[in-house]
Amino acid sequence: MAKQYRLKAKCPQCGCSAVMHLTPEEIEKKFGNVPNAKLECSQCMEKYEVAMKDACPEWDKECQAMK
Ligand SMILES: [Zn+2]
């Protein structure tokens, strides 16, 4: 089974937090190989961006290591 990474973000609009568990494939499919992840709040539908290094330091680290 592929390793899963935990992404954590907080909506700037309503403050509700989102947690996702994604495999590297899912992260790349969902966000692409970018430093910022685009998210949509499930509560208020606000679209916002979070820095990948804040949302998922572990993924960011491995991402850097693969370069
Ligand atoms: Zn929100």
CSV table of N, CA and C and ligand atoms in Angstrom, one decimal:
chain,number,residue,atom,x,y,z
A,1,MET,N,0.8,-1.2,0.0
A,1,MET,CA,0.0,0.0,0.0
A,1,MET,C,0.9,1.3,0.0
A,2,ALA,N,0.5,2.2,-0.8
A,2,ALA,CA,1.2,3.4,-0.9
A,2,ALA,C,1.1,4.2,0.4
A,3,LYS,N,2.2,4.9,0.7
A,3,LYS,CA,2.3,5.8,1.8
A,3,LYS,C,1.3,6.9,1.7
A,4,GLN,N,0.7,7.3,2.8
A,4,GLN,CA,-0.3,8.4,2.8
A,4,GLN,C,0.3,9.6,3.6
A,5,TYR,N,0.1,10.7,3.0
A,5,TYR,CA,0.5,12.0,3.7
A,5,TYR,C,-0.7,12.7,4.3
A,6,ARG,N,-0.5,13.3,5.4
A,6,ARG,CA,-1.5,14.1,6.0
A,6,ARG,C,-1.4,15.6,5.7
A,7,LEU,N,-2.4,16.1,5.0
A,7,LEU,CA,-2.4,17.5,4.7
A,7,LEU,C,-3.4,18.2,5.6
A,8,LYS,N,-2.9,19.3,6.1
A,8,LYS,CA,-3.7,20.0,7.1
A,8,LYS,C,-3.8,21.5,6.7
A,9,ALA,N,-5.0,22.0,6.7
A,9,ALA,CA,-5.1,23.4,6.3
A,9,ALA,C,-6.3,24.1,7.1
A,10,LYS,N,-6.3,25.4,7.1
A,10,LYS,CA,-7.3,26.1,7.9
A,10,LYS,C,-7.9,27.2,7.0
A,11,CYS,N,-9.2,27.2,6.9
A,11,CYS,CA,-9.8,28.2,6.0
A,11,CYS,C,-9.7,29.6,6.6
A,12,PRO,N,-9.2,30.6,5.8
A,12,PRO,CA,-9.0,31.9,6.3
A,12,PRO,C,-10.3,32.7,6.5
A,13,GLN,N,-11.4,32.2,5.9
A,13,GLN,CA,-12.7,32.8,6.0
A,13,GLN,C,-13.4,32.5,7.2
A,14,CYS,N,-13.6,31.2,7.5
A,14,CYS,CA,-14.4,30.7,8.6
A,14,CYS,C,-13.6,30.0,9.7
A,15,GLY,N,-12.3,29.8,9.4
A,15,GLY,CA,-11.5,29.2,10.4
A,15,GLY,C,-11.6,27.7,10.6
A,16,CYS,N,-12.5,27.1,9.8
A,16,CYS,CA,-12.6,25.6,10.0
A,16,CYS,C,-11.4,24.9,9.3
A,17,SER,N,-11.0,23.8,9.9
A,17,SER,CA,-9.8,23.2,9.4
A,17,SER,C,-10.1,22.0,8.6
A,18,ALA,N,-9.3,21.7,7.6
A,18,ALA,CA,-9.5,20.5,6.8
A,18,ALA,C,-8.3,19.6,6.9
A,19,VAL,N,-8.6,18.3,7.0
A,19,VAL,CA,-7.5,17.4,7.1
A,19,VAL,C,-7.7,16.3,6.0
A,20,MET,N,-6.7,16.0,5.2
A,20,MET,CA,-6.8,15.0,4.1
A,20,MET,C,-5.7,14.0,4.2
A,21,HIS,N,-6.0,12.8,3.9
A,21,HIS,CA,-5.0,11.8,3.8
A,21,HIS,C,-4.8,11.4,2.4
A,22,LEU,N,-3.7,11.7,1.8
A,22,LEU,CA,-3.5,11.5,0.4
A,22,LEU,C,-2.2,10.7,0.1
A,23,THR,N,-2.3,9.9,-1.0
A,23,THR,CA,-1.0,9.3,-1.4
A,23,THR,C,-0.3,10.3,-2.3
A,24,PRO,N,1.0,10.1,-2.6
A,24,PRO,CA,1.7,11.0,-3.5
A,24,PRO,C,1.1,11.1,-4.8
A,25,GLU,N,0.5,10.1,-5.4
A,25,GLU,CA,-0.2,10.1,-6.7
A,25,GLU,C,-1.4,11.1,-6.6
A,26,GLU,N,-2.1,11.0,-5.5
A,26,GLU,CA,-3.3,11.8,-5.3
A,26,GLU,C,-2.9,13.3,-5.1
A,27,ILE,N,-1.8,13.5,-4.4
A,27,ILE,CA,-1.4,14.9,-4.2
A,27,ILE,C,-1.0,15.5,-5.6
A,28,GLU,N,-0.3,14.7,-6.4
A,28,GLU,CA,0.2,15.2,-7.7
A,28,GLU,C,-1.0,15.5,-8.6
A,29,LYS,N,-2.0,14.6,-8.5
A,29,LYS,CA,-3.2,14.7,-9.4
A,29,LYS,C,-4.0,15.9,-8.9
A,30,LYS,N,-4.1,16.1,-7.7
A,30,LYS,CA,-5.0,17.1,-7.1
A,30,LYS,C,-4.4,18.5,-7.2
A,31,PHE,N,-3.1,18.6,-6.9
A,31,PHE,CA,-2.5,19.9,-6.8
A,31,PHE,C,-1.4,20.1,-7.8
A,32,GLY,N,-0.9,19.1,-8.4
A,32,GLY,CA,0.3,19.2,-9.3
A,32,GLY,C,1.5,19.4,-8.4
A,33,ASN,N,2.6,19.5,-9.1
A,33,ASN,CA,3.9,19.6,-8.3
A,33,ASN,C,4.2,21.1,-8.0
A,34,VAL,N,3.4,21.7,-7.2
A,34,VAL,CA,3.5,23.1,-6.9
A,34,VAL,C,3.7,23.4,-5.4
A,35,PRO,N,4.3,24.5,-5.1
A,35,PRO,CA,4.6,24.8,-3.7
A,35,PRO,C,3.4,25.2,-2.9
A,36,ASN,N,2.3,25.6,-3.7
A,36,ASN,CA,1.0,26.0,-3.0
A,36,ASN,C,-0.1,25.0,-3.4
A,37,ALA,N,-0.9,24.6,-2.4
A,37,ALA,CA,-2.0,23.8,-2.7
A,37,ALA,C,-3.3,24.7,-2.7
A,38,LYS,N,-4.1,24.5,-3.7
A,38,LYS,CA,-5.4,25.2,-3.8
A,38,LYS,C,-6.5,24.4,-3.2
A,39,LEU,N,-7.2,24.9,-2.3
A,39,LEU,CA,-8.2,24.2,-1.6
A,39,LEU,C,-9.5,25.0,-1.6
A,40,GLU,N,-10.6,24.2,-1.4
A,40,GLU,CA,-11.9,24.8,-1.3
A,40,GLU,C,-12.5,24.4,0.1
A,41,CYS,N,-12.9,25.4,0.8
A,41,CYS,CA,-13.5,25.1,2.2
A,41,CYS,C,-14.8,24.3,2.0
A,42,SER,N,-15.0,23.3,2.8
A,42,SER,CA,-16.2,22.5,2.7
A,42,SER,C,-17.4,23.2,3.4
A,43,GLN,N,-17.0,24.2,4.2
A,43,GLN,CA,-18.1,24.8,5.0
A,43,GLN,C,-18.6,26.1,4.3
A,44,CYS,N,-17.7,27.0,3.9
A,44,CYS,CA,-18.1,28.3,3.3
A,44,CYS,C,-17.8,28.4,1.9
A,45,MET,N,-17.2,27.4,1.3
A,45,MET,CA,-16.9,27.3,-0.2
A,45,MET,C,-15.8,28.4,-0.6
A,46,GLU,N,-15.2,28.9,0.4
A,46,GLU,CA,-14.1,29.9,0.1
A,46,GLU,C,-12.9,29.1,-0.5
A,47,LYS,N,-12.4,29.7,-1.6
A,47,LYS,CA,-11.2,29.1,-2.2
A,47,LYS,C,-10.0,29.8,-1.7
A,48,TYR,N,-9.0,29.0,-1.2
A,48,TYR,CA,-7.8,29.6,-0.7
A,48,TYR,C,-6.6,28.7,-1.0
A,49,GLU,N,-5.4,29.3,-0.8
A,49,GLU,CA,-4.2,28.6,-1.0
A,49,GLU,C,-3.4,28.4,0.3
A,50,VAL,N,-2.8,27.3,0.4
A,50,VAL,CA,-1.9,27.1,1.5
A,50,VAL,C,-0.5,26.7,1.0
A,51,ALA,N,0.5,27.1,1.7
A,51,ALA,CA,1.9,26.7,1.3
A,51,ALA,C,2.0,25.2,1.6
A,52,MET,N,2.5,24.4,0.7
A,52,MET,CA,2.6,23.0,0.9
A,52,MET,C,3.5,22.7,2.1
A,53,LYS,N,4.5,23.5,2.3
A,53,LYS,CA,5.4,23.2,3.4
A,53,LYS,C,4.7,23.4,4.8
A,54,ASP,N,3.6,24.2,4.8
A,54,ASP,CA,2.8,24.3,6.0
A,54,ASP,C,1.7,23.3,6.1
A,55,ALA,N,1.1,23.0,5.0
A,55,ALA,CA,0.0,22.0,4.9
A,55,ALA,C,0.5,20.6,5.2
A,56,CYS,N,1.7,20.3,4.6
A,56,CYS,CA,2.2,18.9,4.7
A,56,CYS,C,3.7,19.0,4.6
A,57,PRO,N,4.3,19.3,5.8
A,57,PRO,CA,5.8,19.4,5.8
A,57,PRO,C,6.5,18.1,5.4
A,58,GLU,N,5.9,17.0,5.7
A,58,GLU,CA,6.5,15.7,5.3
A,58,GLU,C,6.6,15.5,3.8
A,59,TRP,N,5.5,15.8,3.1
A,59,TRP,CA,5.4,15.7,1.6
A,59,TRP,C,6.4,16.7,1.0
A,60,ASP,N,6.5,17.9,1.6
A,60,ASP,CA,7.3,19.0,1.1
A,60,ASP,C,8.8,18.5,1.1
A,61,LYS,N,9.1,17.8,2.2
A,61,LYS,CA,10.5,17.4,2.4
A,61,LYS,C,10.8,16.3,1.4
A,62,GLU,N,9.9,15.4,1.2
A,62,GLU,CA,10.2,14.3,0.2
A,62,GLU,C,10.2,14.8,-1.2
A,63,CYS,N,9.4,15.8,-1.4
A,63,CYS,CA,9.3,16.5,-2.7
A,63,CYS,C,10.7,17.1,-3.0
A,64,GLN,N,11.2,17.8,-2.1
A,64,GLN,CA,12.5,18.4,-2.2
A,64,GLN,C,13.6,17.3,-2.5
A,65,ALA,N,13.5,16.2,-1.8
A,65,ALA,CA,14.5,15.2,-1.8
A,65,ALA,C,14.5,14.5,-3.2
A,66,MET,N,13.3,14.5,-3.9
A,66,MET,CA,13.3,13.9,-5.2
A,66,MET,C,13.9,14.7,-6.3
A,67,LYS,N,14.1,16.0,-6.1
A,67,LYS,CA,14.6,16.9,-7.1
A,67,LYS,C,16.1,16.6,-7.4
B,1,ZN,ZN,-14.5,28.2,5.3
